[in-house]
């Protein structure tokens, strides 16, 4: 793991969101921290627009909705989250993220899920 970066403040109004994976037209993200900062914790913001994204997560994840509504299909249920609602998702969860227009904060562990044995 890299040496840890110093404390850093990110002002929301200064954030730049970039397309995420093959779902860039539906999900844009901005990272607060992750492997490049020398931490096993990944955290940031996501904007979802007209999104329906199937996914199997390979990390533990906590999502908190700040604006809009997120419908999360998992374990045969639809979990509807509105502003200030949060959900914990264990690694291995098969799900579908669905939102018309939502701003979400995420935290994942481990941040290097693509390259490790997450």
PDB file of C-alpha atoms in Angstrom:
ATOM      1  CA  UNK A   1       0.000   0.000   0.000  1.00  0.00           C
ATOM      2  CA  UNK A   2       1.154   3.544  -0.696  1.00  0.00           C
ATOM      3  CA  UNK A   3       2.229   5.882   2.070  1.00  0.00           C
ATOM      4  CA  UNK A   4      -0.798   7.708   3.437  1.00  0.00           C
ATOM      5  CA  UNK A   5      -1.559  11.177   2.153  1.00  0.00           C
ATOM      6  CA  UNK A   6      -2.020  14.034   4.612  1.00  0.00           C
ATOM      7  CA  UNK A   7      -5.509  15.091   5.702  1.00  0.00           C
ATOM      8  CA  UNK A   8      -7.344  16.671   2.809  1.00  0.00           C
ATOM      9  CA  UNK A   9     -10.545  18.679   2.634  1.00  0.00           C
ATOM     10  CA  UNK A  10     -12.717  18.464  -0.470  1.00  0.00           C
ATOM     11  CA  UNK A  11     -15.338  21.200  -0.861  1.00  0.00           C
ATOM     12  CA  UNK A  12     -18.455  19.797  -2.509  1.00  0.00           C
ATOM     13  CA  UNK A  13     -18.801  22.777  -4.856  1.00  0.00           C
ATOM     14  CA  UNK A  14     -15.264  22.119  -6.167  1.00  0.00           C
ATOM     15  CA  UNK A  15     -15.802  18.431  -6.997  1.00  0.00           C
ATOM     16  CA  UNK A  16     -15.615  17.134 -10.543  1.00  0.00           C
ATOM     17  CA  UNK A  17     -17.690  14.049 -11.371  1.00  0.00           C
ATOM     18  CA  UNK A  18     -16.441  11.602 -14.026  1.00  0.00           C
ATOM     19  CA  UNK A  19     -18.237   8.708 -15.775  1.00  0.00           C
ATOM     20  CA  UNK A  20     -17.991   5.356 -13.989  1.00  0.00           C
ATOM     21  CA  UNK A  21     -17.213   2.167 -15.929  1.00  0.00           C
ATOM     22  CA  UNK A  22     -19.517   1.216 -18.788  1.00  0.00           C
ATOM     23  CA  UNK A  23     -22.401   2.977 -17.014  1.00  0.00           C
ATOM     24  CA  UNK A  24     -20.939   6.473 -17.443  1.00  0.00           C
ATOM     25  CA  UNK A  25     -24.159   7.831 -18.910  1.00  0.00           C
ATOM     26  CA  UNK A  26     -25.983   6.728 -15.724  1.00  0.00           C
ATOM     27  CA  UNK A  27     -23.332   7.075 -13.003  1.00  0.00           C
ATOM     28  CA  UNK A  28     -20.651   9.688 -12.440  1.00  0.00           C
ATOM     29  CA  UNK A  29     -18.375   9.646  -9.408  1.00  0.00           C
ATOM     30  CA  UNK A  30     -15.757  11.631  -7.572  1.00  0.00           C
ATOM     31  CA  UNK A  31     -13.368   9.997  -5.116  1.00  0.00           C
ATOM     32  CA  UNK A  32     -12.561  11.429  -1.706  1.00  0.00           C
ATOM     33  CA  UNK A  33     -10.062   8.756  -0.703  1.00  0.00           C
ATOM     34  CA  UNK A  34      -8.829   5.387  -1.845  1.00  0.00           C
ATOM     35  CA  UNK A  35      -5.776   3.339  -2.651  1.00  0.00           C
ATOM     36  CA  UNK A  36      -3.963   6.286  -4.269  1.00  0.00           C
ATOM     37  CA  UNK A  37      -4.098   8.059  -0.884  1.00  0.00           C
ATOM     38  CA  UNK A  38      -2.585   5.012   0.847  1.00  0.00           C
ATOM     39  CA  UNK A  39      -5.778   3.883   2.584  1.00  0.00           C
ATOM     40  CA  UNK A  40      -7.812   0.673   2.408  1.00  0.00           C
ATOM     41  CA  UNK A  41     -10.996   2.778   2.660  1.00  0.00           C
ATOM     42  CA  UNK A  42     -12.590   4.098  -0.505  1.00  0.00           C
ATOM     43  CA  UNK A  43     -15.096   6.931  -0.227  1.00  0.00           C
ATOM     44  CA  UNK A  44     -16.656   9.527  -2.458  1.00  0.00           C
ATOM     45  CA  UNK A  45     -19.805  10.767  -4.143  1.00  0.00           C
ATOM     46  CA  UNK A  46     -21.910   9.381  -6.976  1.00  0.00           C
ATOM     47  CA  UNK A  47     -24.553  11.035  -9.138  1.00  0.00           C
ATOM     48  CA  UNK A  48     -27.014   8.634 -10.702  1.00  0.00           C
ATOM     49  CA  UNK A  49     -29.267   9.762 -13.545  1.00  0.00           C
ATOM     50  CA  UNK A  50     -31.842   7.497 -15.206  1.00  0.00           C
ATOM     51  CA  UNK A  51     -29.782   4.648 -13.796  1.00  0.00           C
ATOM     52  CA  UNK A  52     -30.376   0.921 -13.727  1.00  0.00           C
ATOM     53  CA  UNK A  53     -27.062  -0.748 -12.958  1.00  0.00           C
ATOM     54  CA  UNK A  54     -26.729  -4.462 -12.205  1.00  0.00           C
ATOM     55  CA  UNK A  55     -23.697  -5.248 -10.053  1.00  0.00           C
ATOM     56  CA  UNK A  56     -22.182  -7.810  -7.718  1.00  0.00           C
ATOM     57  CA  UNK A  57     -20.143  -5.969  -5.127  1.00  0.00           C
ATOM     58  CA  UNK A  58     -16.735  -7.357  -4.190  1.00  0.00           C
ATOM     59  CA  UNK A  59     -16.300  -5.129  -1.120  1.00  0.00           C
ATOM     60  CA  UNK A  60     -18.290  -4.030   1.902  1.00  0.00           C
ATOM     61  CA  UNK A  61     -20.223  -0.856   1.055  1.00  0.00           C
ATOM     62  CA  UNK A  62     -22.205   1.795   2.893  1.00  0.00           C
ATOM     63  CA  UNK A  63     -24.412   4.119   0.836  1.00  0.00           C
ATOM     64  CA  UNK A  64     -26.096   7.285   2.106  1.00  0.00           C
ATOM     65  CA  UNK A  65     -28.559   9.168  -0.079  1.00  0.00           C
ATOM     66  CA  UNK A  66     -28.278  12.951   0.107  1.00  0.00           C
ATOM     67  CA  UNK A  67     -30.645  13.963  -2.710  1.00  0.00           C
ATOM     68  CA  UNK A  68     -33.313  12.100  -4.638  1.00  0.00           C
ATOM     69  CA  UNK A  69     -34.227   8.454  -4.227  1.00  0.00           C
ATOM     70  CA  UNK A  70     -32.273   5.227  -4.690  1.00  0.00           C
ATOM     71  CA  UNK A  71     -34.026   1.934  -5.261  1.00  0.00           C
ATOM     72  CA  UNK A  72     -31.726  -0.940  -4.483  1.00  0.00           C
ATOM     73  CA  UNK A  73     -32.831  -4.393  -5.625  1.00  0.00           C
ATOM     74  CA  UNK A  74     -31.147  -7.063  -3.474  1.00  0.00           C
ATOM     75  CA  UNK A  75     -32.028 -10.339  -1.766  1.00  0.00           C
ATOM     76  CA  UNK A  76     -35.414 -10.455  -3.531  1.00  0.00           C
ATOM     77  CA  UNK A  77     -36.431  -7.074  -2.095  1.00  0.00           C
ATOM     78  CA  UNK A  78     -36.499  -3.478  -3.277  1.00  0.00           C
ATOM     79  CA  UNK A  79     -34.976  -1.169  -0.660  1.00  0.00           C
ATOM     80  CA  UNK A  80     -36.106   2.434  -1.215  1.00  0.00           C
ATOM     81  CA  UNK A  81     -33.763   5.051   0.231  1.00  0.00           C
ATOM     82  CA  UNK A  82     -34.503   8.757   0.406  1.00  0.00           C
ATOM     83  CA  UNK A  83     -32.439  11.678   1.712  1.00  0.00           C
ATOM     84  CA  UNK A  84     -30.398  10.790   4.825  1.00  0.00           C
ATOM     85  CA  UNK A  85     -31.224   7.069   4.536  1.00  0.00           C
ATOM     86  CA  UNK A  86     -28.253   4.689   4.599  1.00  0.00           C
ATOM     87  CA  UNK A  87     -27.707   1.017   3.844  1.00  0.00           C
ATOM     88  CA  UNK A  88     -24.855  -1.431   4.482  1.00  0.00           C
ATOM     89  CA  UNK A  89     -24.148  -4.031   1.800  1.00  0.00           C
ATOM     90  CA  UNK A  90     -21.815  -6.959   2.505  1.00  0.00           C
ATOM     91  CA  UNK A  91     -19.305  -8.169  -0.074  1.00  0.00           C
ATOM     92  CA  UNK A  92     -20.818 -10.643  -2.531  1.00  0.00           C
ATOM     93  CA  UNK A  93     -24.240  -8.965  -2.667  1.00  0.00           C
ATOM     94  CA  UNK A  94     -25.868  -9.199  -6.099  1.00  0.00           C
ATOM     95  CA  UNK A  95     -27.947  -6.089  -6.689  1.00  0.00           C
ATOM     96  CA  UNK A  96     -29.302  -3.476  -9.042  1.00  0.00           C
ATOM     97  CA  UNK A  97     -28.830   0.220  -8.311  1.00  0.00           C
ATOM     98  CA  UNK A  98     -31.781   2.191  -9.717  1.00  0.00           C
ATOM     99  CA  UNK A  99     -32.383   5.945  -9.566  1.00  0.00           C
ATOM    100  CA  UNK A 100     -34.014   8.658 -11.642  1.00  0.00           C
ATOM    101  CA  UNK A 101     -31.825  11.402 -10.172  1.00  0.00           C
ATOM    102  CA  UNK A 102     -29.881  10.873  -6.943  1.00  0.00           C
ATOM    103  CA  UNK A 103     -26.781  12.119  -5.137  1.00  0.00           C
ATOM    104  CA  UNK A 104     -25.183   9.406  -3.021  1.00  0.00           C
ATOM    105  CA  UNK A 105     -22.178   9.236  -0.718  1.00  0.00           C
ATOM    106  CA  UNK A 106     -20.395   5.883  -0.669  1.00  0.00           C
ATOM    107  CA  UNK A 107     -17.762   4.193   1.467  1.00  0.00           C
ATOM    108  CA  UNK A 108     -16.196   0.872   0.472  1.00  0.00           C
ATOM    109  CA  UNK A 109     -13.653  -1.505   1.965  1.00  0.00           C
ATOM    110  CA  UNK A 110     -11.274  -2.552   0.587  1.00  0.00           C
ATOM    111  CA  UNK A 111     -10.668   0.288  -1.841  1.00  0.00           C
ATOM    112  CA  UNK A 112      -8.455  -1.937  -4.040  1.00  0.00           C
ATOM    113  CA  UNK A 113     -11.245  -4.450  -4.754  1.00  0.00           C
ATOM    114  CA  UNK A 114     -10.273  -4.695  -8.428  1.00  0.00           C
ATOM    115  CA  UNK A 115      -6.748  -5.868  -7.742  1.00  0.00           C
ATOM    116  CA  UNK A 116      -6.999  -7.860  -4.537  1.00  0.00           C
ATOM    117  CA  UNK A 117      -8.735 -10.841  -3.081  1.00  0.00           C
ATOM    118  CA  UNK A 118     -11.776  -8.869  -1.987  1.00  0.00           C
TER     119      UNK A 118
END
